[in-house]
Short mmCIF file of C-alpha atoms in Angstrom, two decimals:
data_model
loop_
_atom_site.label_atom_id
_atom_site.label_comp_id
_atom_site.label_asym_id
_atom_site.label_seq_id
_atom_site.Cartn_x
_atom_site.Cartn_y
_atom_site.Cartn_z
CA ALA A 258 0.00 0.02 0.00
CA ILE A 259 2.87 2.32 0.74
CA LEU A 260 4.52 1.60 -2.63
CA GLY A 261 1.10 2.03 -4.30
CA ALA A 262 0.62 5.43 -2.67
CA ILE A 263 4.10 6.55 -3.77
CA ALA A 264 3.43 5.42 -7.34
CA THR A 265 0.19 7.39 -7.33
CA ALA A 266 1.93 10.42 -6.00
CA LEU A 267 4.65 10.19 -8.66
CA ASN A 268 2.65 9.19 -11.70
CA GLY A 269 -0.94 9.80 -10.80
CA GLU A 270 -3.55 12.29 -11.59
CA THR A 271 -2.56 14.94 -9.09
CA LYS A 272 -2.98 18.46 -10.62
CA ILE A 273 -0.17 20.77 -9.92
CA ALA A 274 -0.75 24.55 -10.31
CA LEU A 275 1.81 25.94 -12.78
CA PRO A 276 2.88 29.56 -12.75
CA PRO A 277 1.39 31.65 -15.64
CA GLY A 278 3.14 30.95 -18.89
CA VAL A 279 4.20 27.41 -18.14
CA GLY A 280 2.30 24.48 -19.66
CA ALA A 281 1.18 23.39 -23.14
CA ALA A 282 -1.32 26.17 -23.96
CA PRO A 283 -1.32 26.98 -27.68
CA GLY A 284 0.60 30.26 -27.18
CA GLU A 285 3.31 28.28 -25.52
CA LYS A 286 4.46 26.65 -28.74
CA PRO A 287 5.31 29.90 -30.58
CA LEU A 288 7.70 28.07 -32.82
CA ALA A 289 5.41 25.26 -33.92
CA GLY A 290 5.85 24.47 -37.58
CA ARG A 291 9.23 26.34 -37.71
CA HIS A 292 12.54 24.77 -38.43
CA VAL A 293 15.46 25.99 -36.24
CA VAL A 294 19.06 25.06 -36.88
CA VAL A 295 21.50 25.49 -34.00
CA THR A 296 25.25 24.94 -33.91
CA SER A 297 26.95 24.12 -30.57
CA GLY A 298 30.29 23.21 -29.02
CA PRO A 299 33.78 23.61 -30.23
CA THR A 300 35.38 22.24 -33.41
CA HIS A 301 38.48 20.10 -33.36
CA GLU A 302 41.00 20.72 -36.14
CA PRO A 303 43.35 17.75 -36.48
CA ILE A 304 47.09 18.15 -36.36
CA ASP A 305 47.66 14.46 -36.77
CA PRO A 306 45.62 11.37 -35.83
CA VAL A 307 45.80 12.14 -32.06
CA ARG A 308 46.44 15.90 -31.72
CA TYR A 309 44.14 18.75 -32.60
CA ILE A 310 43.45 22.42 -32.11
CA GLY A 311 40.34 22.95 -29.97
CA ASN A 312 38.68 25.61 -27.87
CA ARG A 313 36.99 25.72 -24.42
CA SER A 314 33.43 25.80 -25.62
CA SER A 315 31.41 23.23 -23.65
CA GLY A 316 28.27 23.37 -25.78
CA LYS A 317 26.14 24.04 -22.74
CA GLN A 318 24.63 27.21 -24.15
CA GLY A 319 24.02 25.83 -27.60
CA HIS A 320 22.49 22.58 -26.41
CA ALA A 321 20.23 24.57 -24.04
CA ILE A 322 19.11 26.74 -26.94
CA ALA A 323 18.29 23.68 -29.01
CA ALA A 324 16.32 22.20 -26.16
CA ALA A 325 14.40 25.49 -25.58
CA ALA A 326 13.55 25.83 -29.26
CA ALA A 327 12.20 22.24 -29.19
CA ALA A 328 10.15 23.07 -26.11
CA ALA A 329 8.78 25.99 -27.99
CA GLY A 330 7.40 23.66 -30.62
CA ALA A 331 10.15 24.01 -33.32
CA ASP A 332 11.53 21.17 -35.45
CA VAL A 333 15.24 21.55 -34.32
CA THR A 334 18.45 20.38 -35.95
CA LEU A 335 21.44 20.66 -33.68
CA VAL A 336 24.89 20.42 -35.34
CA SER A 337 27.25 19.66 -32.49
CA GLY A 338 31.03 19.62 -32.26
CA PRO A 339 32.74 17.25 -29.74
CA VAL A 340 31.11 17.82 -26.34
CA ALA A 341 30.64 15.81 -23.14
CA LEU A 342 26.83 16.44 -23.22
CA ALA A 343 23.99 14.13 -24.01
CA ASP A 344 21.91 14.86 -27.17
CA PRO A 345 18.90 16.93 -26.09
CA PRO A 346 15.67 14.83 -26.32
CA GLY A 347 13.34 15.74 -29.12
CA VAL A 348 16.09 17.31 -31.27
CA THR A 349 17.78 15.89 -34.36
CA THR A 350 21.50 16.01 -33.43
CA VAL A 351 24.22 15.78 -36.06
CA HIS A 352 27.75 15.11 -34.68
CA VAL A 353 30.76 16.71 -36.38
CA GLU A 354 34.41 17.36 -35.50
CA THR A 355 35.81 19.96 -37.81
CA ALA A 356 34.65 23.38 -39.02
CA ALA A 357 34.45 22.03 -42.57
CA GLN A 358 32.22 19.18 -41.39
CA MET A 359 30.07 21.64 -39.45
CA ALA A 360 29.72 23.85 -42.51
CA ALA A 361 28.62 20.90 -44.58
CA ALA A 362 26.12 19.71 -41.96
CA VAL A 363 24.51 23.19 -41.59
CA GLU A 364 24.22 23.43 -45.43
CA ALA A 365 22.52 19.99 -45.43
CA ALA A 366 20.18 21.02 -42.70
CA LEU A 367 18.89 24.14 -44.40
CA PRO A 368 16.34 25.66 -45.31
CA ALA A 369 15.42 26.92 -41.79
CA ASP A 370 13.36 29.79 -40.36
CA ILE A 371 15.98 30.58 -37.71
CA PHE A 372 19.75 29.80 -37.71
CA ILE A 373 21.57 30.24 -34.33
CA ALA A 374 25.31 29.91 -34.55
CA THR A 375 26.34 29.18 -30.97
CA ALA A 376 29.35 26.95 -31.79
CA ALA A 377 32.84 28.26 -31.25
CA VAL A 378 34.07 27.33 -34.74
CA ALA A 379 37.80 27.36 -35.22
CA ASP A 380 38.88 30.23 -37.48
CA TRP A 381 41.83 28.20 -38.76
CA ARG A 382 42.72 24.54 -39.47
CA VAL A 383 46.06 22.96 -39.91
CA GLU A 384 46.63 23.13 -43.69
CA ALA A 385 48.05 19.57 -43.99
CA ALA A 386 47.22 17.34 -41.05
CA ALA A 387 49.85 14.57 -40.74
CA PRO A 388 48.57 11.09 -41.58
CA GLN A 389 50.60 9.47 -38.76
CA LYS A 390 51.37 10.71 -35.29
CA ILE A 391 54.18 13.28 -35.41
CA LYS A 392 57.25 11.96 -33.58
CA LYS A 393 59.07 14.17 -31.15
CA SER A 394 62.49 15.13 -32.59
CA ALA A 395 65.16 17.68 -32.23
CA VAL A 396 63.41 19.92 -34.66
CA LEU A 397 60.19 21.60 -33.42
CA PRO A 398 57.25 21.03 -35.80
CA HIS A 399 55.55 23.91 -37.52
CA PHE A 400 51.85 23.70 -38.34
CA ALA A 401 50.89 25.95 -41.29
CA LEU A 402 47.39 27.14 -40.89
CA ALA A 403 44.64 27.77 -43.38
CA GLU A 404 41.42 29.79 -42.90
CA ASN A 405 38.27 27.83 -42.22
CA PRO A 406 34.88 28.47 -43.90
CA ASP A 407 32.89 31.24 -42.11
CA ILE A 408 29.62 29.42 -41.41
CA LEU A 409 27.67 32.31 -39.94
CA ALA A 410 28.62 34.75 -42.77
CA ALA A 411 27.80 32.13 -45.41
CA VAL A 412 24.32 31.56 -43.96
CA ALA A 413 23.68 35.30 -43.33
CA GLN A 414 24.80 36.27 -46.87
CA ARG A 415 22.82 33.64 -48.80
CA ARG A 416 21.03 35.25 -51.74
CA SER A 417 18.20 32.70 -51.74
CA GLY A 418 16.97 30.55 -48.92
CA ARG A 419 18.31 32.78 -46.21
CA PRO A 420 16.74 32.01 -42.85
CA ARG A 421 14.52 34.82 -41.72
CA LEU A 422 16.61 35.22 -38.54
CA VAL A 423 20.33 34.61 -38.43
CA VAL A 424 21.83 34.85 -34.95
CA GLY A 425 25.55 34.76 -34.16
CA PHE A 426 27.48 34.57 -30.96
CA ALA A 427 30.56 36.64 -30.18
CA ALA A 428 32.78 35.09 -27.57
CA GLU A 429 35.23 37.80 -26.67
CA THR A 430 37.79 38.49 -24.06
CA GLU A 431 38.13 42.28 -24.51
CA SER A 432 36.30 45.23 -26.14
CA ILE A 433 33.30 42.97 -26.17
CA LEU A 434 30.67 45.36 -27.50
CA ALA A 435 32.85 46.94 -30.16
CA HIS A 436 33.90 43.50 -31.47
CA ALA A 437 30.29 42.28 -31.42
CA ARG A 438 29.02 45.36 -33.34
CA ASP A 439 31.78 44.87 -35.88
CA LYS A 440 30.84 41.21 -36.18
CA LEU A 441 27.17 42.08 -36.75
CA ALA A 442 27.97 44.36 -39.60
CA ARG A 443 30.72 42.16 -41.16
CA LYS A 444 28.73 38.90 -41.12
CA GLN A 445 25.37 40.59 -42.01
CA CYS A 446 23.40 38.70 -39.43
CA ASP A 447 20.36 39.95 -37.58
CA ILE A 448 21.50 39.55 -33.98
CA ILE A 449 24.78 39.09 -32.28
CA VAL A 450 24.76 37.62 -28.78
CA ALA A 451 27.85 38.93 -27.11
CA ASN A 452 29.42 37.37 -24.10
CA ASP A 453 32.64 37.47 -22.11
CA VAL A 454 34.71 34.31 -22.18
CA GLY A 455 37.87 35.72 -20.67
CA GLY A 456 39.35 35.11 -17.23
CA ALA A 457 37.84 33.35 -14.26
CA GLU A 458 34.44 35.06 -14.84
CA GLY A 459 34.22 33.96 -18.43
CA ALA A 460 31.20 31.86 -19.55
CA MET A 461 32.95 28.97 -21.34
CA GLY A 462 32.28 25.74 -19.46
CA LYS A 463 30.25 27.45 -16.80
CA ASP A 464 26.56 26.95 -16.03
CA GLU A 465 25.75 30.69 -16.09
CA ASN A 466 26.08 33.31 -18.79
CA GLN A 467 25.60 37.00 -19.12
CA ILE A 468 24.84 38.21 -22.56
CA THR A 469 24.19 41.35 -24.51
CA LEU A 470 21.88 41.20 -27.48
CA ILE A 471 23.12 43.46 -30.30
CA THR A 472 20.96 44.35 -33.30
CA PRO A 473 21.51 47.06 -35.92
CA SER A 474 19.20 49.32 -33.83
CA GLY A 475 20.54 48.84 -30.31
CA ALA A 476 21.83 46.66 -27.56
CA GLU A 477 20.19 44.98 -24.61
CA THR A 478 22.09 43.51 -21.67
CA TRP A 479 20.42 40.74 -19.70
CA PRO A 480 21.20 39.88 -16.08
CA LYS A 481 23.46 36.89 -15.46
CA MET A 482 21.31 33.77 -15.58
CA ARG A 483 21.62 30.00 -15.90
CA LYS A 484 22.26 29.02 -19.46
CA GLU A 485 18.92 27.23 -19.61
CA ASP A 486 17.21 30.50 -18.64
CA VAL A 487 19.22 32.51 -21.18
CA ALA A 488 18.15 29.88 -23.78
CA ALA A 489 14.40 30.12 -22.85
CA LYS A 490 14.39 33.93 -22.90
CA LEU A 491 16.38 34.08 -26.22
CA VAL A 492 13.96 31.62 -27.83
CA ARG A 493 10.93 33.62 -26.70
CA HIS A 494 12.58 36.83 -28.01
CA LEU A 495 13.36 35.19 -31.43
CA ALA A 496 9.77 33.74 -31.74
CA GLN A 497 8.40 37.28 -31.20
CA LEU A 498 10.87 38.80 -33.68
CA LEU A 499 10.09 36.10 -36.29
CA ARG A 500 6.34 36.80 -35.89
CA GLU A 501 6.95 40.52 -36.40
CA ARG A 502 9.00 39.86 -39.56
CA LEU A 503 6.40 37.52 -40.99
CA ASP A 504 3.60 40.05 -40.21
CA ALA A 505 5.52 42.96 -41.70
CA ALA B 230 7.12 -3.53 6.44
CA ILE B 231 7.72 -3.74 2.70
CA LEU B 232 10.23 -0.87 2.82
CA GLY B 233 11.85 -2.44 5.84
CA ALA B 234 12.27 -5.73 4.07
CA ILE B 235 13.83 -3.93 1.06
CA ALA B 236 16.21 -2.09 3.28
CA THR B 237 17.31 -5.32 4.93
CA ALA B 238 17.80 -7.04 1.55
CA LEU B 239 19.96 -4.11 0.37
CA ASN B 240 21.93 -3.32 3.45
CA GLY B 241 21.46 -6.35 5.71
CA GLU B 242 23.46 -9.27 6.79
CA THR B 243 22.76 -11.43 3.77
CA LYS B 244 25.84 -13.37 2.74
CA ILE B 245 26.54 -13.53 -1.00
CA ALA B 246 28.86 -16.19 -2.35
CA LEU B 247 31.67 -14.53 -4.30
CA PRO B 248 33.58 -16.21 -7.07
CA PRO B 249 37.15 -17.30 -6.01
CA GLY B 250 39.51 -14.33 -5.95
CA VAL B 251 36.81 -11.71 -5.28
CA GLY B 252 36.53 -10.19 -1.79
CA ALA B 253 38.71 -8.75 0.92
CA ALA B 254 40.97 -11.67 1.70
CA PRO B 255 44.46 -10.52 2.59
CA GLY B 256 46.02 -11.69 -0.71
CA GLU B 257 43.43 -9.51 -2.47
CA LYS B 258 45.07 -6.26 -1.32
CA PRO B 259 48.46 -6.90 -2.84
CA LEU B 260 49.25 -3.14 -2.91
CA ALA B 261 48.23 -2.40 0.67
CA GLY B 262 50.62 0.18 2.14
CA ARG B 263 51.96 1.17 -1.36
CA HIS B 264 51.71 4.58 -2.91
CA VAL B 265 50.83 4.59 -6.62
CA VAL B 266 50.86 7.74 -8.76
CA VAL B 267 49.00 7.63 -12.01
CA THR B 268 48.67 10.24 -14.74
CA SER B 269 45.61 10.19 -17.08
CA GLY B 270 43.87 12.09 -19.83
CA PRO B 271 45.24 14.67 -22.25
CA THR B 272 46.94 17.98 -21.56
CA HIS B 273 45.66 21.21 -23.05
CA GLU B 274 48.26 23.69 -24.06
CA PRO B 275 46.82 27.18 -24.41
CA ILE B 276 47.09 29.20 -27.63
CA ASP B 277 45.11 32.05 -26.16
CA PRO B 278 42.35 32.26 -23.46
CA VAL B 279 39.93 30.16 -25.48
CA ARG B 280 41.98 28.08 -27.88
CA TYR B 281 44.37 25.23 -27.13
CA ILE B 282 46.25 22.27 -28.53
CA GLY B 283 44.82 19.06 -27.21
CA ASN B 284 44.70 15.37 -28.01
CA ARG B 285 42.09 12.64 -28.11
CA SER B 286 42.98 10.84 -24.86
CA SER B 287 39.74 10.26 -22.91
CA GLY B 288 41.38 9.30 -19.67
CA LYS B 289 39.36 6.08 -19.50
CA GLN B 290 42.42 3.80 -19.30
CA GLY B 291 44.31 5.92 -16.75
CA HIS B 292 41.24 6.38 -14.54
CA ALA B 293 40.56 2.67 -14.68
CA ILE B 294 44.16 1.91 -13.59
CA ALA B 295 43.88 4.41 -10.64
CA ALA B 296 40.63 2.70 -9.58
CA ALA B 297 42.16 -0.80 -9.99
CA ALA B 298 45.20 0.20 -7.86
CA ALA B 299 42.92 1.57 -5.13
CA ALA B 300 40.92 -1.61 -5.27
CA ALA B 301 44.22 -3.49 -4.77
CA GLY B 302 44.72 -1.60 -1.54
CA ALA B 303 47.13 1.09 -2.71
CA ASP B 304 47.10 4.72 -1.67
CA VAL B 305 46.57 6.27 -5.08
CA THR B 306 47.26 9.83 -6.40
CA LEU B 307 45.65 10.38 -9.82
CA VAL B 308 46.96 13.41 -11.73
CA SER B 309 44.37 14.08 -14.42
CA GLY B 310 44.25 16.36 -17.42
CA PRO B 311 40.87 17.71 -18.65
CA VAL B 312 38.51 14.77 -19.02
CA ALA B 313 34.76 14.18 -19.00
CA LEU B 314 35.11 11.49 -16.31
CA ALA B 315 34.13 11.48 -12.64
CA ASP B 316 37.01 11.26 -10.14
CA PRO B 317 37.36 7.58 -9.16
CA PRO B 318 36.13 6.95 -5.60
CA GLY B 319 38.88 6.24 -3.00
CA VAL B 320 41.52 8.00 -5.06
CA THR B 321 43.21 11.38 -4.43
CA THR B 322 42.62 13.23 -7.76
CA VAL B 323 44.60 16.31 -8.71
CA HIS B 324 43.26 18.23 -11.76
CA VAL B 325 45.62 19.91 -14.14
CA GLU B 326 45.45 21.43 -17.63
CA THR B 327 48.95 21.70 -19.11
CA ALA B 328 52.02 19.43 -19.27
CA ALA B 329 53.97 21.85 -16.97
CA GLN B 330 51.16 21.67 -14.43
CA MET B 331 51.11 17.90 -14.66
CA ALA B 332 54.90 17.69 -14.19
CA ALA B 333 54.64 19.86 -11.08
CA ALA B 334 51.73 17.84 -9.66
CA VAL B 335 53.61 14.52 -10.18
CA GLU B 336 56.70 16.00 -8.57
CA ALA B 337 54.53 17.06 -5.55
CA ALA B 338 52.95 13.62 -5.29
CA LEU B 339 56.25 11.67 -5.09
CA PRO B 340 57.65 9.61 -3.52
CA ALA B 341 55.75 6.59 -4.74
CA ASP B 342 56.35 2.88 -5.10
CA ILE B 343 54.91 2.70 -8.62
CA PHE B 344 54.47 5.48 -11.14
CA ILE B 345 52.18 4.81 -14.20
CA ALA B 346 52.28 7.44 -16.89
CA THR B 347 49.01 6.87 -18.80
CA ALA B 348 48.38 10.50 -19.72
CA ALA B 349 48.86 11.65 -23.32
CA VAL B 350 51.07 14.57 -22.39
CA ALA B 351 51.57 17.18 -25.13
CA ASP B 352 55.15 17.11 -26.43
CA TRP B 353 54.95 20.80 -27.28
CA ARG B 354 53.30 23.92 -25.90
CA VAL B 355 52.78 27.29 -27.63
CA GLU B 356 55.83 29.25 -26.57
CA ALA B 357 53.91 32.51 -25.92
CA ALA B 358 50.20 32.01 -25.45
CA ALA B 359 48.34 35.23 -26.35
CA PRO B 360 46.77 37.01 -23.25
CA GLN B 361 43.63 37.92 -25.29
CA LYS B 362 41.70 36.03 -27.95
CA ILE B 363 43.52 36.24 -31.23
CA LYS B 364 41.25 38.09 -33.77
CA LYS B 365 40.87 36.71 -37.23
CA SER B 366 42.75 38.91 -39.70
CA ALA B 367 44.09 38.84 -43.19
CA VAL B 368 47.37 37.38 -41.89
CA LEU B 369 47.33 33.84 -40.74
CA PRO B 370 48.77 33.46 -37.14
CA HIS B 371 51.82 31.45 -36.45
CA PHE B 372 52.22 29.65 -33.14
CA ALA B 373 55.84 29.05 -32.23
CA LEU B 374 56.18 25.93 -30.22
CA ALA B 375 58.50 24.99 -27.35
CA GLU B 376 59.28 21.50 -25.94
CA ASN B 377 57.37 20.40 -22.86
CA PRO B 378 58.99 18.74 -19.88
CA ASP B 379 59.23 14.93 -20.34
CA ILE B 380 57.43 13.72 -17.18
CA LEU B 381 58.10 9.99 -17.72
CA ALA B 382 61.76 10.38 -18.44
CA ALA B 383 62.18 12.76 -15.46
CA VAL B 384 60.68 10.29 -13.02
CA ALA B 385 62.44 7.28 -14.52
CA GLN B 386 65.80 8.91 -14.43
CA ARG B 387 65.67 10.29 -10.85
CA ARG B 388 68.89 9.59 -9.03
CA SER B 389 67.18 9.40 -5.64
CA GLY B 390 63.67 8.61 -4.80
CA ARG B 391 62.93 6.85 -8.11
CA PRO B 392 59.76 4.71 -7.79
CA ARG B 393 60.59 1.05 -7.83
CA LEU B 394 58.40 0.55 -10.91
CA VAL B 395 58.09 3.21 -13.61
CA VAL B 396 55.56 2.37 -16.30
CA GLY B 397 54.99 4.37 -19.52
CA PHE B 398 52.39 4.21 -22.21
CA ALA B 399 53.24 4.44 -25.90
CA ALA B 400 50.25 5.61 -28.02
CA GLU B 401 51.32 5.05 -31.55
CA THR B 402 49.79 4.84 -34.97
CA GLU B 403 52.48 2.98 -36.84
CA SER B 404 55.53 0.76 -36.12
CA ILE B 405 54.08 0.36 -32.68
CA LEU B 406 56.51 -2.18 -31.20
CA ALA B 407 59.61 -0.49 -32.62
CA HIS B 408 58.56 2.83 -31.32
CA ALA B 409 57.69 1.39 -27.93
CA ARG B 410 61.02 -0.42 -27.55
CA ASP B 411 62.80 2.72 -28.46
CA LYS B 412 60.72 4.67 -25.88
CA LEU B 413 61.59 2.09 -23.13
CA ALA B 414 65.31 2.54 -23.71
CA ARG B 415 65.26 6.26 -24.18
CA LYS B 416 63.11 7.02 -21.09
CA GLN B 417 64.75 4.32 -18.97
CA CYS B 418 61.48 3.12 -17.55
CA ASP B 419 60.71 -0.44 -16.49
CA ILE B 420 57.77 -1.24 -18.67
CA ILE B 421 56.17 0.32 -21.76
CA VAL B 422 52.60 -0.47 -22.41
CA ALA B 423 52.11 -0.05 -26.14
CA ASN B 424 48.78 0.43 -27.83
CA ASP B 425 47.47 1.46 -31.23
CA VAL B 426 45.64 4.69 -31.28
CA GLY B 427 45.42 5.12 -35.06
CA GLY B 428 42.35 4.83 -37.27
CA ALA B 429 38.91 3.61 -36.48
CA GLU B 430 40.29 0.68 -34.51
CA GLY B 431 42.44 2.92 -32.33
CA ALA B 432 41.98 2.84 -28.48
CA MET B 433 41.54 6.59 -27.82
CA GLY B 434 38.05 7.31 -26.48
CA LYS B 435 37.03 3.68 -26.79
CA ASP B 436 35.93 1.33 -23.98
CA GLU B 437 38.32 -1.48 -25.06
CA ASN B 438 42.08 -1.64 -25.47
CA GLN B 439 44.57 -4.15 -26.79
CA ILE B 440 48.03 -3.67 -25.30
CA THR B 441 51.46 -5.15 -25.53
CA LEU B 442 53.69 -5.02 -22.38
CA ILE B 443 57.27 -4.35 -23.30
CA THR B 444 60.16 -4.90 -20.78
CA PRO B 445 63.93 -4.98 -21.39
CA SER B 446 63.60 -8.77 -21.53
CA GLY B 447 60.58 -9.27 -23.86
CA ALA B 448 57.12 -8.42 -24.92
CA GLU B 449 53.70 -9.91 -24.07
CA THR B 450 50.57 -9.12 -25.93
CA TRP B 451 47.24 -9.35 -24.15
CA PRO B 452 43.88 -10.03 -25.84
CA LYS B 453 41.61 -7.09 -26.47
CA MET B 454 39.74 -6.41 -23.27
CA ARG B 455 37.62 -3.71 -21.61
CA LYS B 456 39.83 -0.94 -20.22
CA GLU B 457 38.74 -1.95 -16.68
CA ASP B 458 39.97 -5.47 -17.28
CA VAL B 459 43.26 -4.24 -18.78
CA ALA B 460 43.64 -2.13 -15.62
CA ALA B 461 42.95 -4.97 -13.17
CA LYS B 462 45.30 -7.33 -14.97
CA LEU B 463 48.06 -4.69 -15.20
CA VAL B 464 47.73 -3.85 -11.56
CA ARG B 465 48.03 -7.51 -10.58
CA HIS B 466 51.06 -7.86 -12.81
CA LEU B 467 52.75 -4.77 -11.33
CA ALA B 468 51.99 -5.93 -7.72
CA GLN B 469 53.69 -9.26 -8.50
CA LEU B 470 56.66 -7.48 -10.16
CA LEU B 471 56.96 -5.09 -7.18
CA ARG B 472 57.00 -8.02 -4.73
CA GLU B 473 59.73 -9.74 -6.80
CA ARG B 474 61.90 -6.58 -6.77
CA LEU B 475 61.45 -6.08 -3.00
CA ASP B 476 62.29 -9.71 -2.42
CA ALA B 477 65.34 -9.58 -4.73
#
């Protein structure tokens, strides 16, 4: 009887009062019928079969955004670099390693209504990765670099089939707003989400994030929040913006 | 009463027949009173505050060896690079990022009876990591490299306070045995554990590993096993070897 009571309490009919705005009311699926493509995590650019150039992105913010978009009713494709996170439920996750693979996976996932480039994509790859492990020798190796494809700019500057909203992230360690505004103009995206990834207070790998939304018309700084809360608020904001653009 | 019965079943006096060799019989703690230092995982060598040079070591084999040594009764210090694994219970774990930090942590952990260098330590670091994130520009960056400290050789070649057994790992992608024998002689350690990390069959990140033990007197290849089983067998082998050396 005790076990039965526990089972009823856990799985049963009990109604729980939810705060306003939580639940499955129609207005709560503002992205129903929309396709959202999100990139997340770092890329790994091989030096040889065991070594690579990587970065400290954990994928937590990008994965949270993909999950929030799915919760808002969207059909979500998440293109993820190597992370230590589980695939978010209800999201189509494509796993890649390099920037070139990520670019190809994004291209294959389009068209989309919203593209959110959260991944920290390597700007450079090693031009000629060694086919075998480089042995230590008296001579220090030199890795010649080549520029990687710019995924955000390529999507933002598409002549046909451009997503209605293209959102980039700017992970900076200094002059954050200036760099983010410059990135917005250069890449021609609709919104740049700027955050500070430098020093002990930086967002990379952490569970919280403080962001500033930058659009051609202004900037809006949000309080420091858990990455899940940043994701939920960002998704609500984008759903509203998408509706305005479609109504315009 | 039901909950009470479950609690008794889970925590109570019930005797369970263990297979021979399992349990806490005296012979089952062959490393009781011994200090074992294990390194595990990759190192990350910073390029700037967000980028680094890393390698594909998951730390699974090193962490399994630390856990197996603790299960064999040893006092274990695990010096771990950045991994997505939990600290093994019953083991003192020291977290580091770079090869220089790992070298310092190993030095601080000595003296030890056995040193097992499982970590994939970067051979090179970026000579002058940038204090701020390097911006993409028309000019490709060039990262001048410097040689990292050789932790295995430094421990194996100590004049005083050398651990009785110094064990290295050789993660190779070609000419595996030749490279491992060369490493054994060059570093002056007692055993090299050679494994293949190349291609789709390589051990890095996988749950299984096939190793060859190389000593000055010969080589012994073990069947492919789960990394936990490799760890348990290796620890038994080292405990036996240590006893022989102490008796000699």
